[in-house]
Amino acid sequence: MAQAMVNFRLDTAIKQSFEETCQQMGLTMTSVLTMFATKVSREKRIPFEITADPFYSKENMAHLEKIIKGIENGTVKLVQHDLIEV
């Protein structure tokens, strides 16, 4: 089977953590990425769920910006409260 070289950029900290995790499982980064690519190719899907974090939605970011402006101009007052058990 012919092989191709694939190059891509990855945050240094993520790469180090990924490499360490692979080593702990007795695998190489290449073998793990090959397994991932094989699974995606066979199943025609990403083999895990990918979702958007609602914290970063436009609505929530606008709400947070409004609160920050209120704090900065003194119309919103911060008060200490007890933590809520969930």
XYZ file of N, CA and C in Angstrom:
258
model
N 0.847 -1.170 0.000
C 0.000 0.000 0.000
C 0.894 1.236 0.000
N 0.647 2.133 -0.952
C 1.408 3.376 -1.009
C 0.984 4.280 0.137
N 1.921 5.054 0.623
C 1.618 5.958 1.731
C 1.860 7.397 1.300
N 1.105 8.310 1.891
C 1.227 9.734 1.603
C 1.576 10.463 2.893
N 2.348 11.520 2.766
C 2.708 12.353 3.904
C 1.637 13.412 4.086
N 1.165 13.596 5.324
C 0.163 14.613 5.648
C 0.769 15.549 6.678
N 0.726 16.835 6.417
C 1.239 17.840 7.354
C 0.124 18.784 7.741
N 0.033 19.115 9.036
C -0.919 20.115 9.490
C -0.394 20.746 10.767
N -0.912 21.919 11.083
C -0.487 22.644 12.280
C -1.388 22.276 13.444
N -0.782 22.220 14.638
C -1.505 21.873 15.850
C -0.871 22.632 16.997
N -1.681 23.156 17.882
C -1.185 23.850 19.058
C -0.179 22.955 19.784
N 0.947 23.520 20.201
C 2.021 22.754 20.825
C 1.562 21.992 22.061
N 0.787 22.628 22.915
C 0.324 21.968 24.141
C -0.605 20.805 23.816
N -1.478 20.988 22.829
C -2.381 19.910 22.430
C -1.579 18.748 21.850
N -0.596 19.064 21.025
C 0.239 18.019 20.428
C 0.946 17.210 21.510
N 1.531 17.893 22.487
C 2.246 17.192 23.560
C 1.303 16.300 24.360
N 0.132 16.829 24.697
C -0.844 16.054 25.454
C -1.323 14.852 24.643
N -1.590 15.060 23.359
C -2.032 13.992 22.469
C -0.961 12.906 22.362
N 0.277 13.339 22.182
C 1.398 12.402 22.057
C 1.554 11.570 23.333
N 1.476 12.218 24.494
C 1.591 11.513 25.774
C 0.457 10.511 25.955
N -0.747 10.923 25.606
C -1.904 10.035 25.728
C -1.756 8.828 24.815
N -1.316 9.055 23.594
C -1.086 7.947 22.662
C -0.052 6.977 23.229
N 1.045 7.517 23.760
C 2.095 6.674 24.334
C 1.561 5.840 25.495
N 0.719 6.444 26.340
C 0.144 5.723 27.476
C -0.726 4.559 27.014
N -1.291 4.668 25.814
C -2.118 3.596 25.263
C -1.294 2.625 24.430
N 0.023 2.880 24.347
C 0.891 2.009 23.561
C 0.769 2.242 22.064
N 0.363 3.440 21.683
C 0.158 3.778 20.277
C 1.000 4.979 19.894
N 1.123 5.189 18.595
C 1.783 6.396 18.098
C 0.708 7.356 17.600
N 1.082 8.603 17.457
C 0.141 9.575 16.902
C -0.271 9.150 15.497
N 0.681 8.650 14.727
C 0.385 8.213 13.360
C -0.645 7.098 13.355
N -0.487 6.110 14.241
C -1.442 4.997 14.255
C -2.833 5.466 14.679
N -2.902 6.376 15.646
C -4.201 6.880 16.095
C -4.873 7.689 14.988
N -4.117 8.550 14.315
C -4.696 9.348 13.231
C -5.098 8.463 12.059
N -4.355 7.389 11.822
C -4.722 6.442 10.771
C -6.022 5.727 11.129
N -6.167 5.332 12.397
C -7.416 4.701 12.837
C -8.592 5.659 12.670
N -8.389 6.922 13.053
C -9.442 7.931 12.928
C -9.838 8.098 11.460
N -8.853 8.259 10.583
C -9.128 8.456 9.154
C -9.824 7.229 8.557
N -9.430 6.043 8.980
C -10.057 4.811 8.483
C -11.520 4.747 8.907
N -11.785 5.062 10.168
C -13.158 5.016 10.684
C -14.039 6.053 9.979
N -13.527 7.267 9.800
C -14.286 8.307 9.102
C -14.574 7.858 7.672
N -13.583 7.298 7.013
C -13.751 6.853 5.623
C -14.774 5.735 5.505
N -14.740 4.793 6.441
C -15.673 3.658 6.384
C -17.098 4.062 6.726
N -17.254 4.887 7.761
C -18.588 5.219 8.263
C -19.168 6.487 7.654
N -18.332 7.255 6.982
C -18.764 8.519 6.364
C -19.355 9.467 7.400
N -18.714 9.507 8.561
C -19.144 10.405 9.644
C -17.984 10.591 10.607
N -18.046 11.662 11.402
C -17.097 11.870 12.486
C -17.509 10.918 13.605
N -16.592 10.109 14.142
C -16.979 9.070 15.100
C -17.235 9.562 16.526
N -17.553 10.812 16.685
C -17.941 11.349 17.986
C -18.796 12.579 17.737
N -19.548 12.968 18.752
C -20.461 14.095 18.601
C -19.704 15.421 18.666
N -20.052 16.314 17.753
C -19.480 17.660 17.744
C -20.647 18.627 17.915
N -20.590 19.438 18.967
C -21.666 20.384 19.214
C -21.084 21.768 19.501
N -21.896 22.763 19.273
C -21.494 24.131 19.586
C -21.816 24.408 21.048
N -20.908 25.066 21.726
C -21.123 25.435 23.117
C -22.073 26.629 23.151
N -23.268 26.487 23.760
C -24.230 27.596 23.770
C -23.715 28.836 24.492
N -22.679 28.683 25.315
C -22.110 29.843 25.995
C -21.658 30.885 24.979
N -21.144 30.439 23.830
C -20.598 31.353 22.832
C -21.620 31.774 21.772
N -22.899 31.522 22.010
C -23.925 31.946 21.061
C -23.962 33.470 20.989
N -24.460 34.001 19.861
C -24.559 35.456 19.698
C -25.394 36.081 20.814
N -26.488 35.401 21.156
C -27.388 35.938 22.168
C -26.696 36.040 23.532
N -25.999 34.996 23.919
C -25.332 35.014 25.222
C -24.183 36.017 25.245
N -23.429 36.101 24.153
C -22.313 37.059 24.107
C -22.848 38.492 24.199
N -23.975 38.764 23.524
C -24.586 40.099 23.608
C -25.048 40.380 25.033
N -25.625 39.380 25.689
C -26.071 39.522 27.079
C -24.884 39.828 27.998
N -23.793 39.095 27.827
C -22.603 39.311 28.659
C -21.995 40.690 28.418
N -21.967 41.117 27.147
C -21.437 42.442 26.828
C -22.283 43.535 27.478
N -23.602 43.337 27.487
C -24.510 44.309 28.118
C -24.222 44.406 29.619
N -24.019 43.265 30.260
C -23.709 43.253 31.690
C -22.368 43.935 31.953
N -21.383 43.648 31.141
C -20.056 44.266 31.317
C -20.149 45.775 31.189
N -20.879 46.262 30.181
C -21.055 47.713 30.015
C -21.760 48.312 31.229
N -22.762 47.590 31.737
C -23.470 48.059 32.927
C -22.561 48.138 34.139
N -21.688 47.178 34.289
C -20.718 47.201 35.400
C -19.762 48.371 35.229
N -19.281 48.561 34.002
C -18.327 49.636 33.732
C -18.931 51.022 33.946
N -20.215 51.195 33.578
C -20.806 52.531 33.739
C -21.577 52.689 35.052
N -21.563 51.655 35.892
C -22.137 51.754 37.225
C -23.627 51.498 37.331
N -24.277 51.071 36.253
C -25.718 50.805 36.318
C -26.029 49.389 36.807
N -25.034 48.534 36.818
C -25.202 47.172 37.326
C -24.259 47.001 38.505
N -24.782 46.474 39.595
C -23.973 46.287 40.788
C -23.773 44.786 41.029
N -22.546 44.394 41.267
C -22.242 42.998 41.560
C -22.487 42.734 43.038
N -23.145 41.620 43.324
C -23.405 41.243 44.701
C -22.929 39.812 44.926
N -22.457 39.545 46.132
C -22.011 38.196 46.470
C -23.233 37.334 46.747
N -23.172 36.082 46.321
C -24.273 35.157 46.579
C -23.727 33.791 46.938
N -24.565 32.968 47.547
C -24.164 31.606 47.880
C -24.143 30.762 46.619
N -23.248 29.782 46.604
C -23.201 28.872 45.464
C -24.422 27.968 45.493
N -24.894 27.624 44.318
C -26.068 26.761 44.196
C -25.572 25.344 43.902
N -26.037 24.378 44.687
C -25.687 22.991 44.438
C -26.512 22.474 43.271
N -25.869 21.799 42.348
C -26.575 21.247 41.193
C -26.547 19.745 41.254
